[in-house]
């Protein structure tokens, strides 16, 4: 349990226009003074009061994670969200009144808003409050079995954790009602697709989806009428002008490029809170390519219309002019049973050098020795690229994540470049602040010893040896 009494009291003090607080006694806690009891609020039947508002009337404020700068206070519109969620849930997710819709999320993640919108298409919502892995890693699959969920949404990180743990949901549980397993938060690696196919159901519809809090929706993902290709998102969303652009701002196919939305989507923000001239909004999305939304992901649009997500473009690994997404490194390295999780960072250095360390969290009982280091480097060299073999393999106590489970790359990169922790990341957006302090100390220690690499060419040759 997490006691938030003082936080609620502070919020009440700081919100002079607050009209009411409703207390829901989930853990049997008493209502704070002056709060309405949930039972009293719902004891009498009350007809809802409807009010007509303009299409672009503000609906809510969503906050970005704050891992690439100060959190953005994103204001979205009533009509934009309504249309976008009706499209995604009714057409892309194929949900209707007969479905039970379960997506593991928290109220701090846009997927909570997406889940609640399942009511728009008449679906029954399955809500889960608690750890995704309690009492064991099978927890989400057990919820799906118990509730007869027809659509199970989770994170790629959870699927890969299940794979690492060697569980067998399809064998050990009755998941006959589940028609789709969807993942988001980060790209689902090819081995995640294979694991769902092998260990959940051969005929399972696997929907890896990608979007963002910025639009509270998906740019690409689930399509019930198209095939699923391992490691790929099925297609861009309906009415979504998704393109991959090269550095010259030209659309490319079957090549890696920046994720661009070339025409407006209904649920794009109407503005940021406290951004009166719109400058921060424009700088966030339209600075690189004026008039086109650059989202900050590195993608490939394939000639068959599917989409591959390679990771954040602002943390893309660039060795000797050859770019690679971090997700490709993780997918290769984490096949090794000794590796629990990894984090790769490309650090541009003041002298023009380029240092690319690979941080690894070992599985219980594993040991990082020269043999394991060599296997890690050979795995990357043989399966991906000799240019992207890391300069160092460093054991770490853990990999930091956002509160929604995404690996934190850009703040760690900033720490390794000498940025102070308080400037590099919003502390409230990370799951374990002490882990980030470890990387801050590591950067400080390296700076103290003057330990640097020789530059991109030298580092590349050194790594190849």
C-alpha angles and dihedrals in degrees: 000000000000117000109218097169095117092045091054091047091052092049091051091052092049097047107072093176094053111131104185146354120212118205119211108193098214094156097029094264119156120252115259115248112283095015123126117243114236091226092055092046093054100037096095129050112250129183113230117244114228126205126191112231133177118271091252095046109135114262106179146330117248122189125221115230095258094227094123097040139316111342114268115231099220118199115200129186134248095235096039094054093042094055095040095049094044088054096046098043101036100038110019098035093033092222126161143152093299095057133096108212119204123175117165105230145127132235089256093065127073089233087075089062089045091051094049089052087067084088088070091070095039096254122150111243124225111207123193123189116193145040116340089223105043128149084001140337091276091069098111093046089051091053089052091051094045095049099037091238114192095192120038117192121187141141130281088235091059093050091050091047089053090050092050091049091054097230124161110213095169092052100040102037137045104246096156093127094056110099098168137031110196127188136191140152091086136006114293105235119229090254088059090057090049092049094052090047093049102035106030107031135323091223096045117135103233114201117187105186135188132193135112150246086256091074098016088227145070128283091195137000141085121049116166094201099052132076122255118238117198112260094009139103109235100236145319116283121270110273091011114126094209115175139165112228129194124220090277092058094252122137114247133192124208089007131098114258146148116291104249131181101203098188131034124279118210094240098051109125117277086211144321119265112258093009099115098172095038092237096130091048092052093045091051097057114003106043098093097043111019111223095016127088111240107195101188099246127121110226145164122219106206125217089247091059100256126124132230119199114209099180137266113339091214089061096039115140110242114187117173090337094308112120126208133173118241091232089069091057093048093049091054100040098044092059086077108094092222093062117082095177139339142204124199123194132185110208121195106210130211093247091056094262126132122220118193114186125179113213115202133191108207126225115247111286095015123123129204106231134149091274093057091043090054092048091050092051093044091050091056094041095050100037102035123006138323088221091062098053104127121252090224137012109213127186114227133183091240148332116258120232139186116254087265094056103260117141110250107233109150096051090049089050089051091049091051088052090056102264115147115250094242089056098040098058145005100255092214092062098063131081097220118020092184090064090058089050087058090058090045090054090046091054091047092050092049091049089050093054094042089235107169138146128246098251133273097302095043093044090049093053092044092051092048091057 
